[in-house]
């Protein structure tokens, strides 16, 4: 099996959301559905300097994280799906949804630590990034990778991504601790904090996620 993987450079992302928009437009997703999300993580404060009387930054930082389904080695969505609709392809390692047998029970959404699956209100079944598997079959890159203006996203076989970028570190805020072995190589932002120990927070508006 050739396991495909995404690469993301947290330090290069400017939060333009071109990846997210390209995906949403390509797959004509509903208002409340996103295959790829861009998190805005910020921390620190602006405090009044008693000496100068001027507000000054105290440990202020911020960075963006573009994230979709990570097509995990041990996908929780596949394990919990009661109908077998969530499947991991044996040839590519891509995790995809068989809409013919999906009942929309949302068990996959509850199980996924990366909030990848969403429920399609109009469709009546679960929606999720399938790594543009039809494009991949035609030897084309996923639309999010092609749309990234800063080249913060890349895609290829896991072995190629590791050889090109190193092992990276996926346990950085605002991502959770690794429990499913995601096929994501991530280069952390220079101010990135470890998962679970960060001092910042996601500041996106609710409708952005």
CSV table of N, CA and C in Angstrom, one decimal, residues 8 10 34 38 43 48 68 82 87 92 99 102 108 121-125 130 136 160 165 194-196 199 208:
chain,number,residue,atom,x,y,z
A,8,UNK,N,1.9,20.2,6.0
A,8,UNK,CA,1.5,21.6,6.3
A,8,UNK,C,2.6,22.3,7.0
A,10,UNK,N,3.2,25.3,9.2
A,10,UNK,CA,2.4,26.2,10.1
A,10,UNK,C,3.1,27.6,10.0
A,34,UNK,N,-17.5,22.1,5.9
A,34,UNK,CA,-16.2,22.4,5.5
A,34,UNK,C,-15.4,21.1,5.5
A,38,UNK,N,-9.4,26.4,8.7
A,38,UNK,CA,-8.2,27.2,9.0
A,38,UNK,C,-8.3,27.9,10.4
A,43,UNK,N,-2.5,34.3,21.3
A,43,UNK,CA,-2.2,34.3,22.8
A,43,UNK,C,-1.5,35.6,23.2
A,48,UNK,N,-1.0,47.6,30.4
A,48,UNK,CA,-0.6,49.0,30.6
A,48,UNK,C,0.7,49.0,31.4
A,68,UNK,N,-7.5,19.3,7.6
A,68,UNK,CA,-8.6,18.5,7.0
A,68,UNK,C,-8.5,17.2,7.6
A,82,UNK,N,-21.0,2.2,12.5
A,82,UNK,CA,-21.8,1.0,12.7
A,82,UNK,C,-22.2,0.3,11.4
A,87,UNK,N,-14.5,4.1,5.4
A,87,UNK,CA,-13.5,3.0,5.0
A,87,UNK,C,-12.2,3.6,4.7
A,92,UNK,N,-4.3,3.2,-1.1
A,92,UNK,CA,-3.8,4.5,-1.0
A,92,UNK,C,-3.8,5.0,0.5
A,99,UNK,N,-21.4,6.9,0.8
A,99,UNK,CA,-22.6,7.6,1.0
A,99,UNK,C,-23.8,6.6,0.8
A,102,UNK,N,-24.1,5.1,4.4
A,102,UNK,CA,-24.0,6.0,5.5
A,102,UNK,C,-25.4,6.4,6.0
A,108,UNK,N,-19.0,9.0,13.7
A,108,UNK,CA,-17.7,9.3,13.2
A,108,UNK,C,-17.3,10.7,13.7
A,121,UNK,N,-26.9,18.4,6.0
A,121,UNK,CA,-28.3,18.5,6.3
A,121,UNK,C,-29.2,18.1,5.1
A,122,UNK,N,-28.8,18.6,3.9
A,122,UNK,CA,-29.5,18.4,2.7
A,122,UNK,C,-29.3,16.9,2.2
A,123,UNK,N,-28.1,16.4,2.3
A,123,UNK,CA,-27.8,15.1,1.8
A,123,UNK,C,-28.3,14.0,2.7
A,124,UNK,N,-28.2,14.3,4.1
A,124,UNK,CA,-28.7,13.2,5.0
A,124,UNK,C,-27.6,12.2,5.4
A,125,UNK,N,-26.4,12.5,5.0
A,125,UNK,CA,-25.3,11.6,5.3
A,125,UNK,C,-24.0,12.5,5.7
A,130,UNK,N,-11.9,13.5,1.3
A,130,UNK,CA,-11.5,12.2,0.8
A,130,UNK,C,-10.1,12.4,0.1
A,136,UNK,N,-6.6,12.3,-7.3
A,136,UNK,CA,-5.4,11.5,-7.1
A,136,UNK,C,-5.3,10.3,-8.1
A,160,UNK,N,7.6,10.0,0.9
A,160,UNK,CA,8.1,11.2,0.2
A,160,UNK,C,8.0,12.4,1.0
A,165,UNK,N,10.5,16.7,4.1
A,165,UNK,CA,10.3,17.7,5.2
A,165,UNK,C,10.7,17.2,6.6
A,194,UNK,N,2.9,23.3,22.7
A,194,UNK,CA,2.6,21.8,22.6
A,194,UNK,C,1.1,21.6,22.9
A,195,UNK,N,0.5,20.6,22.3
A,195,UNK,CA,-0.9,20.3,22.5
A,195,UNK,C,-1.2,20.1,24.0
A,196,UNK,N,-2.2,20.7,24.5
A,196,UNK,CA,-2.7,20.5,25.8
A,196,UNK,C,-2.0,21.4,26.8
A,199,UNK,N,-1.1,28.4,26.0
A,199,UNK,CA,-1.7,29.5,26.7
A,199,UNK,C,-2.6,30.4,25.9
A,208,UNK,N,-16.9,30.4,11.0
A,208,UNK,CA,-15.7,30.1,10.2
A,208,UNK,C,-15.3,28.6,10.3
